[in-house]
Tab-separated table of C-alpha atoms in Angstrom:
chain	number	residue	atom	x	y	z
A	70	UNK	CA	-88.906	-42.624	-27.203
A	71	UNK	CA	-90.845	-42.435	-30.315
A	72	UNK	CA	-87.595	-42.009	-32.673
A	73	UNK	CA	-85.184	-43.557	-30.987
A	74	UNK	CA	-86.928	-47.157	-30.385
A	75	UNK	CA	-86.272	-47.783	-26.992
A	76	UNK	CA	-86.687	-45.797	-23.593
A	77	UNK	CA	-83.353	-46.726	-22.747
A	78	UNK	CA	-82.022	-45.228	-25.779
A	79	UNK	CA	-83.489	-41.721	-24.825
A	80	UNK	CA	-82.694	-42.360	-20.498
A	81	UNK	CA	-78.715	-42.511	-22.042
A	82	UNK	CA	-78.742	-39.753	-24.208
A	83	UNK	CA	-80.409	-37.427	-20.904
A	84	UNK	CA	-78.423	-38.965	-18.270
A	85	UNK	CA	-75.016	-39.566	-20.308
A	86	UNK	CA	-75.226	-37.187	-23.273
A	87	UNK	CA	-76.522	-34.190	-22.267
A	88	UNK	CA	-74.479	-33.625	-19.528
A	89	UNK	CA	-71.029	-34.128	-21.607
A	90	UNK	CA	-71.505	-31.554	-23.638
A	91	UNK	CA	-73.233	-28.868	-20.821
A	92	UNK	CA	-70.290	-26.471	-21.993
A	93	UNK	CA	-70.978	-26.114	-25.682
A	94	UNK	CA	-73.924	-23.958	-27.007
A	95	UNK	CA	-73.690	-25.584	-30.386
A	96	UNK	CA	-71.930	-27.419	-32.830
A	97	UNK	CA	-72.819	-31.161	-31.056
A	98	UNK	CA	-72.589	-33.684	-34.343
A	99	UNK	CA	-70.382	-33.755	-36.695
A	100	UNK	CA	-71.455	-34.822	-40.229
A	101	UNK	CA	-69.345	-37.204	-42.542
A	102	UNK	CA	-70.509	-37.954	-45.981
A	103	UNK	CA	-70.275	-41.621	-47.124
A	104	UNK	CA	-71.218	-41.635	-50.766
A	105	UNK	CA	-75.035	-42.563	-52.351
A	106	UNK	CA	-76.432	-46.025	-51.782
A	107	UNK	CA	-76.978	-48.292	-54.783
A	108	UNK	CA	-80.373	-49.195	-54.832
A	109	UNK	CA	-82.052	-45.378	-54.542
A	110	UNK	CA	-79.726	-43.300	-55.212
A	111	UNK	CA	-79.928	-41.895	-51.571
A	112	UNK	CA	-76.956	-39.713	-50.071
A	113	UNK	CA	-75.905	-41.644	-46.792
A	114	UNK	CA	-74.016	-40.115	-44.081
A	115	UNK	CA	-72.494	-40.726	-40.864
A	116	UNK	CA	-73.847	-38.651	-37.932
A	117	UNK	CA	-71.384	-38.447	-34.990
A	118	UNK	CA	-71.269	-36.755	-31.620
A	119	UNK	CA	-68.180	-34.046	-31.257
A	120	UNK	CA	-67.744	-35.113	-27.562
A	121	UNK	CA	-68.121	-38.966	-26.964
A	122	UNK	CA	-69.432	-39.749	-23.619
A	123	UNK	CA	-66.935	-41.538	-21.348
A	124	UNK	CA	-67.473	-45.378	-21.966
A	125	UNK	CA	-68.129	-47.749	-19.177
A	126	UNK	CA	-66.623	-50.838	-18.000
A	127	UNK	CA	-68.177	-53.768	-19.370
A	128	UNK	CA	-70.546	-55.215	-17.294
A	129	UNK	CA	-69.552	-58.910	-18.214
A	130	UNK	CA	-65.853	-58.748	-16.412
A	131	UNK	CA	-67.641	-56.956	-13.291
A	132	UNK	CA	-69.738	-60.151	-12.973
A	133	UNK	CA	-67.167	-62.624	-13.163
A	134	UNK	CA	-65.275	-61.387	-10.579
A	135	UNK	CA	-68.248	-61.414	-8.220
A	136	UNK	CA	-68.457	-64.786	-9.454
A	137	UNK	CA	-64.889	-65.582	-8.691
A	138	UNK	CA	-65.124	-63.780	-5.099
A	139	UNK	CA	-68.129	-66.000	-4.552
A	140	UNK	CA	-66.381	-68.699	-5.322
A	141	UNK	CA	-63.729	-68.393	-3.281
A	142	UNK	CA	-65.800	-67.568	0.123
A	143	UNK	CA	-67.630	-70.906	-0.627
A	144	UNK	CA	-64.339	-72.323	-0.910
A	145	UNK	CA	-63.345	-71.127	2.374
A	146	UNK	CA	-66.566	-72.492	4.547
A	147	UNK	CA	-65.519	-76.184	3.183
């Protein structure tokens, strides 16, 4: 947790990560150069993973349709 900032940060790359790419033995990120920043001079790139982790629903359209359902039950009692 000490590079990546957060604990949650380093729970998703374990739980999520890791377990995509159980059938490669190497070869994880893929590196794309960008060009060198202005200021220092510095060579920036783009670190990627090979094989994104699946992506999951977002958790703001699972909560409004518990909100709707809820809405509707109290609805129904009236």
């Amino acid at each position: 947790a000490r590079f990546f900032g957060t604990r949650a940060a380093v729970n998703r790359l374990v739980d999520e990560v890791a377990p995509a790419m159980k059938d490669r033995t190497s070869g994880f990120t893929r590196i794309t150069r960008l060009g060198k920043r202005m200021g220092d001079d510095s060579m920036m790139v783009r670190l990627e993973l090979v094989n994104k982790p699946a992506v999951k629903a977002p958790v703001a359209k699972a909560t409004a349709k518990v909100a709707k359902e809820v809405k509707e039950k109290t609805e129904v009692k009236s």
